[in-house]
């Protein structure tokens, strides 16, 4: 019984860690997109 509980806890922890990593990656991706968008807007405005 203890083994099952430990497996459940481990899987839950790994799942929550993966979710946190995915959200941080999404934030990085979004920030990169906004930086690129601003850069493109600035270059087009200059031309």
PDB file of C-alpha atoms in Angstrom:
ATOM      1  CA  UNK A   1       0.000   0.000   0.000  1.00  0.00           C
ATOM      2  CA  UNK A   2       2.810   2.409   0.833  1.00  0.00           C
ATOM      3  CA  UNK A   3       4.391   1.797  -2.561  1.00  0.00           C
ATOM      4  CA  UNK A   4       1.228   2.907  -4.343  1.00  0.00           C
ATOM      5  CA  UNK A   5       1.002   6.063  -2.237  1.00  0.00           C
ATOM      6  CA  UNK A   6       4.642   6.883  -2.949  1.00  0.00           C
ATOM      7  CA  UNK A   7       4.121   6.299  -6.675  1.00  0.00           C
ATOM      8  CA  UNK A   8       1.078   8.560  -6.626  1.00  0.00           C
ATOM      9  CA  UNK A   9       3.003  11.272  -4.805  1.00  0.00           C
ATOM     10  CA  UNK A  10       5.943  11.002  -7.190  1.00  0.00           C
ATOM     11  CA  UNK A  11       3.757  11.146 -10.274  1.00  0.00           C
ATOM     12  CA  UNK A  12       1.835  14.107  -8.858  1.00  0.00           C
ATOM     13  CA  UNK A  13       5.068  15.956  -8.043  1.00  0.00           C
ATOM     14  CA  UNK A  14       6.540  15.308 -11.486  1.00  0.00           C
ATOM     15  CA  UNK A  15       3.268  16.422 -13.090  1.00  0.00           C
ATOM     16  CA  UNK A  16       3.175  19.675 -11.119  1.00  0.00           C
ATOM     17  CA  UNK A  17       6.847  20.336 -11.913  1.00  0.00           C
ATOM     18  CA  UNK A  18       6.194  19.745 -15.606  1.00  0.00           C
ATOM     19  CA  UNK A  19       3.226  22.125 -15.485  1.00  0.00           C
ATOM     20  CA  UNK A  20       5.384  24.810 -13.871  1.00  0.00           C
ATOM     21  CA  UNK A  21       8.097  24.316 -16.488  1.00  0.00           C
ATOM     22  CA  UNK A  22       5.559  24.531 -19.301  1.00  0.00           C
ATOM     23  CA  UNK A  23       4.059  27.746 -17.922  1.00  0.00           C
ATOM     24  CA  UNK A  24       7.501  29.321 -17.516  1.00  0.00           C
ATOM     25  CA  UNK A  25       8.364  28.286 -21.081  1.00  0.00           C
ATOM     26  CA  UNK A  26       5.119  29.846 -22.302  1.00  0.00           C
ATOM     27  CA  UNK A  27       5.987  33.077 -20.491  1.00  0.00           C
ATOM     28  CA  UNK A  28       9.467  33.092 -22.051  1.00  0.00           C
ATOM     29  CA  UNK A  29       7.955  32.433 -25.465  1.00  0.00           C
ATOM     30  CA  UNK A  30       5.416  35.224 -25.029  1.00  0.00           C
ATOM     31  CA  UNK A  31       8.073  37.692 -23.876  1.00  0.00           C
ATOM     32  CA  UNK A  32      10.251  36.752 -26.857  1.00  0.00           C
ATOM     33  CA  UNK A  33       7.277  37.256 -29.164  1.00  0.00           C
ATOM     34  CA  UNK A  34       6.548  40.715 -27.756  1.00  0.00           C
ATOM     35  CA  UNK A  35      10.213  41.701 -28.030  1.00  0.00           C
ATOM     36  CA  UNK A  36      10.308  40.507 -31.654  1.00  0.00           C
ATOM     37  CA  UNK A  37       7.011  42.248 -32.389  1.00  0.00           C
ATOM     38  CA  UNK A  38       8.282  45.527 -30.959  1.00  0.00           C
ATOM     39  CA  UNK A  39      11.518  45.176 -32.917  1.00  0.00           C
ATOM     40  CA  UNK A  40       9.627  44.520 -36.156  1.00  0.00           C
ATOM     41  CA  UNK A  41       7.299  47.473 -35.517  1.00  0.00           C
ATOM     42  CA  UNK A  42      10.253  49.775 -34.826  1.00  0.00           C
ATOM     43  CA  UNK A  43      12.095  48.692 -37.978  1.00  0.00           C
ATOM     44  CA  UNK A  44       8.995  49.122 -40.141  1.00  0.00           C
ATOM     45  CA  UNK A  45       8.253  52.529 -38.611  1.00  0.00           C
ATOM     46  CA  UNK A  46      11.828  53.652 -39.322  1.00  0.00           C
ATOM     47  CA  UNK A  47      11.475  52.656 -42.984  1.00  0.00           C
TER      48      UNK A  47
END
